[in-house]
PDB file of C-alpha atoms in Angstrom:
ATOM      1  CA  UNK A   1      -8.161 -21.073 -18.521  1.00 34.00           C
ATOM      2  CA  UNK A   2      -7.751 -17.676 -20.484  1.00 36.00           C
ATOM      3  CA  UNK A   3     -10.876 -16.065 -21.602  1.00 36.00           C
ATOM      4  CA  UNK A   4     -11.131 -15.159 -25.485  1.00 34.00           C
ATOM      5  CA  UNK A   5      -8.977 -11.922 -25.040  1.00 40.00           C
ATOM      6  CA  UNK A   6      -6.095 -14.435 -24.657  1.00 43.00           C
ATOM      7  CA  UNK A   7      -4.560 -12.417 -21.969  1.00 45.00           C
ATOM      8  CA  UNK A   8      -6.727 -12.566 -18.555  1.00 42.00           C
ATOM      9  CA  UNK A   9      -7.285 -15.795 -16.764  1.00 44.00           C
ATOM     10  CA  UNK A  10     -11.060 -15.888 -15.105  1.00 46.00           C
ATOM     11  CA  UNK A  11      -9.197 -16.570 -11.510  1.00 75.00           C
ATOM     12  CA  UNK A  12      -7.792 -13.051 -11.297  1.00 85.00           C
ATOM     13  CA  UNK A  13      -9.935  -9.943 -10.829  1.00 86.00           C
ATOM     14  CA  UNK A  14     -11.260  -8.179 -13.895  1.00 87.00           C
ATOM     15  CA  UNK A  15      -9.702  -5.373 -13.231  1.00 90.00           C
ATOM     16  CA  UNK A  16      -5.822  -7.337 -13.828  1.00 94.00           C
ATOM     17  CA  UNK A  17      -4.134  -8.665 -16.331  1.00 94.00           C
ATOM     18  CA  UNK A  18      -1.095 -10.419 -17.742  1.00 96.00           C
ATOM     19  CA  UNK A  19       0.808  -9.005 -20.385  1.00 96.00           C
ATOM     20  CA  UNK A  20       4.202 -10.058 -21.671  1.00 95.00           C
ATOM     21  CA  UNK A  21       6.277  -7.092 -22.024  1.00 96.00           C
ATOM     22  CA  UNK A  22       7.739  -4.253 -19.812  1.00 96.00           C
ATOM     23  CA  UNK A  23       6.564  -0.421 -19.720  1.00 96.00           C
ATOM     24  CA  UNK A  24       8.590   2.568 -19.271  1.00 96.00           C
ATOM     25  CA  UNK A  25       6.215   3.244 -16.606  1.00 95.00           C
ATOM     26  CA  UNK A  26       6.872  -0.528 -15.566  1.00 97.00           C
ATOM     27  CA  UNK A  27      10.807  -0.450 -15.885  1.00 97.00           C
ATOM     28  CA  UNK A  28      10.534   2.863 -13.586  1.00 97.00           C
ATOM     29  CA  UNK A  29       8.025   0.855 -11.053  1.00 97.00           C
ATOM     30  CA  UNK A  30      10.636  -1.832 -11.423  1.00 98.00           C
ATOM     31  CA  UNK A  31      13.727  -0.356 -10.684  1.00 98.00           C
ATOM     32  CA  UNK A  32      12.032   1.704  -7.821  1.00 97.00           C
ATOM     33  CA  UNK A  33      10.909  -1.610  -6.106  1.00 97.00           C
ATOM     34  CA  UNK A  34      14.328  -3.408  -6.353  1.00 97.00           C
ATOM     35  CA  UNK A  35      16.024   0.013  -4.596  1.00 97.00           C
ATOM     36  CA  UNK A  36      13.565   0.844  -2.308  1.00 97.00           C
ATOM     37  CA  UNK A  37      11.059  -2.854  -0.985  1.00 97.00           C
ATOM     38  CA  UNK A  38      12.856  -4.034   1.668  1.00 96.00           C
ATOM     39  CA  UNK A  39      11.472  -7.289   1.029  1.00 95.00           C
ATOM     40  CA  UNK A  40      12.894  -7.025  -2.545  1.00 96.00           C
ATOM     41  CA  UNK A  41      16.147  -5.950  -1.333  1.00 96.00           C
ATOM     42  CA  UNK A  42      16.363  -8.535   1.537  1.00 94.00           C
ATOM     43  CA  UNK A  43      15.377 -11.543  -0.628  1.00 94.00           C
ATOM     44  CA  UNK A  44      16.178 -11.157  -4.169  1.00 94.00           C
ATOM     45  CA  UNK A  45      18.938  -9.822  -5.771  1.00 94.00           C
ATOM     46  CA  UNK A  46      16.851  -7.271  -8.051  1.00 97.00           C
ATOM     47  CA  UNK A  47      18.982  -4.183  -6.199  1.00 97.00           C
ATOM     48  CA  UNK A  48      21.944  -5.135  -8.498  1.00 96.00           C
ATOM     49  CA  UNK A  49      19.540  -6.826 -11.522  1.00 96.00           C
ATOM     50  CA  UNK A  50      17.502  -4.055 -11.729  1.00 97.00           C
ATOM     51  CA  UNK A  51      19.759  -0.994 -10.145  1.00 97.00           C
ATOM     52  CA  UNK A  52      18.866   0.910 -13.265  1.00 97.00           C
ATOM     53  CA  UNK A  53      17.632   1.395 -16.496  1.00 97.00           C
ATOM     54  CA  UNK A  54      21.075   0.399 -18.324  1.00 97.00           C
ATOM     55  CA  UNK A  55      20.648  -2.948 -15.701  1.00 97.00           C
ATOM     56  CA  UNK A  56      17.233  -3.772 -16.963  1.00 97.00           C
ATOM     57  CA  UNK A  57      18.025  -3.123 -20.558  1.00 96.00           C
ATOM     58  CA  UNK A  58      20.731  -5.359 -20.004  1.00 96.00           C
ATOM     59  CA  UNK A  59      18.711  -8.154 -18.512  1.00 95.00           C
ATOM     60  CA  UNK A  60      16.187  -8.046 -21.382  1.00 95.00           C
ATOM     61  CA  UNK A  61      18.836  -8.488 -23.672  1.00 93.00           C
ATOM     62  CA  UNK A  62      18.765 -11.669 -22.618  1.00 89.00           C
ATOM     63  CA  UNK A  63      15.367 -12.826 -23.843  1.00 87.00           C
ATOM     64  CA  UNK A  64      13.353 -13.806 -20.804  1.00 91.00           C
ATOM     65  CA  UNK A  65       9.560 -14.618 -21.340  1.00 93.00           C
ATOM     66  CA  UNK A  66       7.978 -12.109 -19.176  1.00 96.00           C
ATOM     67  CA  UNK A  67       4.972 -11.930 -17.864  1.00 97.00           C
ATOM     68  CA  UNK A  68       3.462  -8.938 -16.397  1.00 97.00           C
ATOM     69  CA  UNK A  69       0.747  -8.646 -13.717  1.00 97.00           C
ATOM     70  CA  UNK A  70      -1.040  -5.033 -14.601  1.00 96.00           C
ATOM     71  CA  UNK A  71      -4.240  -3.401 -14.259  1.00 94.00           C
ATOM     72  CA  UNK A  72      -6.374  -2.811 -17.421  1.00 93.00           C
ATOM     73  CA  UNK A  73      -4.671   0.654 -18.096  1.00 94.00           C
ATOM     74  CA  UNK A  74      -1.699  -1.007 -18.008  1.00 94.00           C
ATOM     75  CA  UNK A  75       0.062   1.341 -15.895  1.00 93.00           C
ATOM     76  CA  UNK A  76       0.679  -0.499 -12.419  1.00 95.00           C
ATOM     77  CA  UNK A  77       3.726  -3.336 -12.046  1.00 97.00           C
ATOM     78  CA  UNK A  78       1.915  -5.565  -9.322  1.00 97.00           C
ATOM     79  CA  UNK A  79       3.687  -8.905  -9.969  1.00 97.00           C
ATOM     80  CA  UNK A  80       6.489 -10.393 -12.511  1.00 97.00           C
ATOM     81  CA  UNK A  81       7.306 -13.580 -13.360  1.00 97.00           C
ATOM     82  CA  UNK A  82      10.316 -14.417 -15.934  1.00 96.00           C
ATOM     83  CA  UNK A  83      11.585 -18.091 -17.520  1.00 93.00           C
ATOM     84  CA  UNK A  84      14.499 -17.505 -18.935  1.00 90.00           C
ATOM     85  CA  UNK A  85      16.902 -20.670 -20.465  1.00 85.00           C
ATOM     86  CA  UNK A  86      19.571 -21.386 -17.967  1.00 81.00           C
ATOM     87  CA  UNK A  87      21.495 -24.521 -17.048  1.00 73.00           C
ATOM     88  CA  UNK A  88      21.718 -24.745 -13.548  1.00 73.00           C
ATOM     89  CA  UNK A  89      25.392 -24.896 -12.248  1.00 69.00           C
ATOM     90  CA  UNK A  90      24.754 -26.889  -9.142  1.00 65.00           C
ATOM     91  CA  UNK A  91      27.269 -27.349  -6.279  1.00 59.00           C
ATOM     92  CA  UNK A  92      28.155 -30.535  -5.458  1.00 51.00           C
ATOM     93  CA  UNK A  93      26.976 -33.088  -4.683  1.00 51.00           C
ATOM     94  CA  UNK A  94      23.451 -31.504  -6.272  1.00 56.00           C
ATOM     95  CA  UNK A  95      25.380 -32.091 -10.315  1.00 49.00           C
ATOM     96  CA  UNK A  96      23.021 -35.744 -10.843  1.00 49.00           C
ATOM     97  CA  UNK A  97      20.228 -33.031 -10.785  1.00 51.00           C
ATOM     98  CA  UNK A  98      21.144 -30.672 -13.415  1.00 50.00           C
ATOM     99  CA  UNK A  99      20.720 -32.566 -16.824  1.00 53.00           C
ATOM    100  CA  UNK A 100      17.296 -31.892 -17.321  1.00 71.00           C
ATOM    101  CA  UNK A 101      16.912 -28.113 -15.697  1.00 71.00           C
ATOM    102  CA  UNK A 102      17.606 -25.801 -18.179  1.00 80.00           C
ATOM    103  CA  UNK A 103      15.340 -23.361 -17.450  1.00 88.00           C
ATOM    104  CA  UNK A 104      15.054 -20.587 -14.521  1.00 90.00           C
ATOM    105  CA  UNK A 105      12.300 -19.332 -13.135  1.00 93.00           C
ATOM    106  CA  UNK A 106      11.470 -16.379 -10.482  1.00 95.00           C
ATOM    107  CA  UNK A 107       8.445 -14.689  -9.657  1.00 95.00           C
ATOM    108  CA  UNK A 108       7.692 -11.444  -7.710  1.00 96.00           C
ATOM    109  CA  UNK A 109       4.715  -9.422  -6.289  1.00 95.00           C
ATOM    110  CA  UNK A 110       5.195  -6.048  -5.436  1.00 96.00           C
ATOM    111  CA  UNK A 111       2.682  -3.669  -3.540  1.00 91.00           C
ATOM    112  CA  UNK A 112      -0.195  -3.439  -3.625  1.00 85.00           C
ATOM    113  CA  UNK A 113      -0.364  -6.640  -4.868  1.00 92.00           C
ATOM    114  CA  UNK A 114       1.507  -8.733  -2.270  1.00 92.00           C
ATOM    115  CA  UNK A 115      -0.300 -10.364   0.815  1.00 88.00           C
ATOM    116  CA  UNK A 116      -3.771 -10.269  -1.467  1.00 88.00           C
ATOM    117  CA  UNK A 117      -3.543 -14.031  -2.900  1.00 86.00           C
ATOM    118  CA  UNK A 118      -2.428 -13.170  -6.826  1.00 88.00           C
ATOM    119  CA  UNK A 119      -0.128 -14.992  -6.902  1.00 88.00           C
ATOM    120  CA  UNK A 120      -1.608 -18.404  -7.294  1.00 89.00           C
ATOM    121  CA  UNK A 121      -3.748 -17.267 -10.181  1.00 92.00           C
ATOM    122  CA  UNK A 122      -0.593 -15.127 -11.880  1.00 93.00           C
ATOM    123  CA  UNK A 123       1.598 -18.250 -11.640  1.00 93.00           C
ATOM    124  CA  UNK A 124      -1.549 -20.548 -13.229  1.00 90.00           C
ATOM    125  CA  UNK A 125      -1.553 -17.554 -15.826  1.00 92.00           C
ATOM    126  CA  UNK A 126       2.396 -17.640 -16.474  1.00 93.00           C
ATOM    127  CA  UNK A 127       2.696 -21.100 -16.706  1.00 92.00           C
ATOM    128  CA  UNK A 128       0.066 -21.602 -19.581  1.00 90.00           C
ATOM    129  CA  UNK A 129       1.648 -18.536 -21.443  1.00 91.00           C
ATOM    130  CA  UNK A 130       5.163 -20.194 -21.180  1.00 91.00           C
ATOM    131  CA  UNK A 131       3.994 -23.975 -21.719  1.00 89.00           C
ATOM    132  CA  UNK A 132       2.002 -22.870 -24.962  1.00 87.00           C
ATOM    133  CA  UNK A 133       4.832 -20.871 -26.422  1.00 84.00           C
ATOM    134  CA  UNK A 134       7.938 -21.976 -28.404  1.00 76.00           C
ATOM    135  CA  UNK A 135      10.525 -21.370 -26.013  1.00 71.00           C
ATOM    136  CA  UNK A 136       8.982 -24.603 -24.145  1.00 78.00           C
ATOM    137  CA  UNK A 137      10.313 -28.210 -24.520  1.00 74.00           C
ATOM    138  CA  UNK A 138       8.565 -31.267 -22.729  1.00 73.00           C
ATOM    139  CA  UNK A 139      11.511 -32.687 -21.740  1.00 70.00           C
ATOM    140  CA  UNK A 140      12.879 -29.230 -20.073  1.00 78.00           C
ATOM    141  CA  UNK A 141      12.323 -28.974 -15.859  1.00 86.00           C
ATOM    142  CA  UNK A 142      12.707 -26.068 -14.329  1.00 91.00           C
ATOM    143  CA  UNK A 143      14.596 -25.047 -11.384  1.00 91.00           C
ATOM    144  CA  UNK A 144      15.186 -21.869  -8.467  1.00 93.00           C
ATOM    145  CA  UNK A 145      16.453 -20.801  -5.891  1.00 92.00           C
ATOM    146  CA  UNK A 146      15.425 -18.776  -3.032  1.00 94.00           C
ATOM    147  CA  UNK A 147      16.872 -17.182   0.251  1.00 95.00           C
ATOM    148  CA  UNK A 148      16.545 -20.379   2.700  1.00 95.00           C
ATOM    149  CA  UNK A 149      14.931 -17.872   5.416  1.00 95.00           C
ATOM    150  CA  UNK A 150      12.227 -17.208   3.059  1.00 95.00           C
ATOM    151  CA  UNK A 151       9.923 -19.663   4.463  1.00 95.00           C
ATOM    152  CA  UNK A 152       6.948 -17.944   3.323  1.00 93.00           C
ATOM    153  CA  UNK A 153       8.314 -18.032  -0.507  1.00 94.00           C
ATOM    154  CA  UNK A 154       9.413 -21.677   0.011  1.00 96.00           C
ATOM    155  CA  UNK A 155       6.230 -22.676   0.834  1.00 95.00           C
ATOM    156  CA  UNK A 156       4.601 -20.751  -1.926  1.00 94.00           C
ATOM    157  CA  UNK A 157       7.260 -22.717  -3.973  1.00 95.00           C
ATOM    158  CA  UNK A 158       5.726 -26.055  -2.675  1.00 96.00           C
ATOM    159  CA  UNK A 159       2.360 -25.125  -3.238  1.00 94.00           C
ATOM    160  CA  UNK A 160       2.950 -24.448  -6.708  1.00 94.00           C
ATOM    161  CA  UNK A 161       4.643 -27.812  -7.357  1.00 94.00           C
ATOM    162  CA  UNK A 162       8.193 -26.885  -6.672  1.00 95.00           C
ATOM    163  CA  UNK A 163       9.874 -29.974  -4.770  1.00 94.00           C
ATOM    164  CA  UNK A 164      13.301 -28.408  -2.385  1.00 93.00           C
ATOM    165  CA  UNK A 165      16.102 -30.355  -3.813  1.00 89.00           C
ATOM    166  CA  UNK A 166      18.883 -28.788  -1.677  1.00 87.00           C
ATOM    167  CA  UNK A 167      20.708 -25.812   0.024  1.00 87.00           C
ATOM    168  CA  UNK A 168      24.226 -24.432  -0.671  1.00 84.00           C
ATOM    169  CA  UNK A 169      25.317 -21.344   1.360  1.00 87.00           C
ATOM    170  CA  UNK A 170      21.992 -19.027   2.351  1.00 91.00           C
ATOM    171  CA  UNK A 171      19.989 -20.261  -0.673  1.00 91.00           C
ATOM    172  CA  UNK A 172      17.303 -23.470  -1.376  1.00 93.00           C
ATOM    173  CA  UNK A 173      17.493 -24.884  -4.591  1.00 91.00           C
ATOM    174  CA  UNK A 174      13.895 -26.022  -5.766  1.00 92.00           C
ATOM    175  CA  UNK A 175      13.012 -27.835  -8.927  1.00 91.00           C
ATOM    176  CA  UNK A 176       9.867 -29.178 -11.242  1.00 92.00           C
ATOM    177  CA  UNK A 177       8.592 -30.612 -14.020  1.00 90.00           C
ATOM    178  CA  UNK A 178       5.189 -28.965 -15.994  1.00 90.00           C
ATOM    179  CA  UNK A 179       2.915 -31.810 -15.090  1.00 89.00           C
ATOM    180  CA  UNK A 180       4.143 -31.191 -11.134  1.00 91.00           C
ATOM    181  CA  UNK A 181       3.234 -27.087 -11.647  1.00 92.00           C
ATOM    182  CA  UNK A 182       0.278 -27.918 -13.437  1.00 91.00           C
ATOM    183  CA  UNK A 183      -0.661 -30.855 -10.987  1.00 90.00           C
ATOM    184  CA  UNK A 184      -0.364 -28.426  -8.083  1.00 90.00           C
ATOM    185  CA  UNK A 185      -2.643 -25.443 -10.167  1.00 88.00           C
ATOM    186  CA  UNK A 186      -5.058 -28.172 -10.459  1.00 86.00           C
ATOM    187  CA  UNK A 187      -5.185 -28.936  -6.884  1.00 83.00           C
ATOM    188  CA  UNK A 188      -5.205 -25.108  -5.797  1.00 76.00           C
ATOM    189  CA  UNK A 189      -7.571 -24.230  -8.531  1.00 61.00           C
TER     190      UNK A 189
END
């Protein structure tokens, strides 16, 4: 549950927050991350996403609902989470799946951030922002994918609702409603 600022949640640390928009500072952060975390680089595809400023200009041109974990200055990029509207294109024989996901999902924490449990409470965060705002329909599930030798963020996935629905080539395809995501933050909470 936010508190009456409307933008922290009381399960992360008073010192962070959520915001929804992007820096300079945090588009620098950002593209230093996707060049230079190895974790980044090995799992994600942020390298050629976010490769540059012209890149990440690019990517916000395409609307995404960010959300943006910060300190209270508002200077660190410690976590990011995007929805963005996008019909997944599943290979066969995954196709019977796709009517109802039309919208994408990733989420990232970056140092010194990662390994410290935020993301639980960022997700919890995210989710509210997104299932409050307009860009949300209740008949919309939501879908991703990640590297299928990223246990650790497959479980994660799990934990936060996400149900594995297949693997194509080197990636796991996971999907969700909002009542599984916020049956899971319930659970977790």
């Amino acid at each position: 549950m936010s508190s009456s600022d409307g933008n922290r949640t009381h399960n992360l640390p008073r010192d962070l927050k959520v915001i929804n928009h992007l820096s300079p500072s945090h588009i620098d952060r950002l593209i230093e991350f996707s060049n230079r975390d190895q974790t980044i680089i090995r799992f994600t595809s942020d390298r050629t996403r976010f490769a540059n400023f012209e890149k990440v200009s690019e990517w916000l041109s395409s609307s995404p609902s960010l959300h943006v974990l910060t300190n209270e200055e508002e200077v660190a990029l410690l976590g990011l989470i995007w929805f963005r509207p996008k019909e997944l294109d599943w290979p066969a024989p995954f196709d019977a799946h796709s009517n109802s996901l039309s919208i994408t999902l990733a989420k990232r924490t970056y140092p010194p951030a990662r390994g410290q449990g935020r993301i639980v409470p960022f997700f919890r965060e995210a989710v509210q922002q997104y299932l409050g705002s307009a860009g949300y329909s209740a008949s919309t599930g939501f879908w991703l994918s990640t590297r299928t030798q990223n246990k650790t963020n497959i479980a994660v996935n799990m934990k936060l609702g996400f149900k594995v629905v297949g693997t194509h080539s080197d990636d796991t395809f996971m999907s969700a409603t909002a009542a599984d995501m916020m049956n899971a933050l319930r659970i977790i909470a």
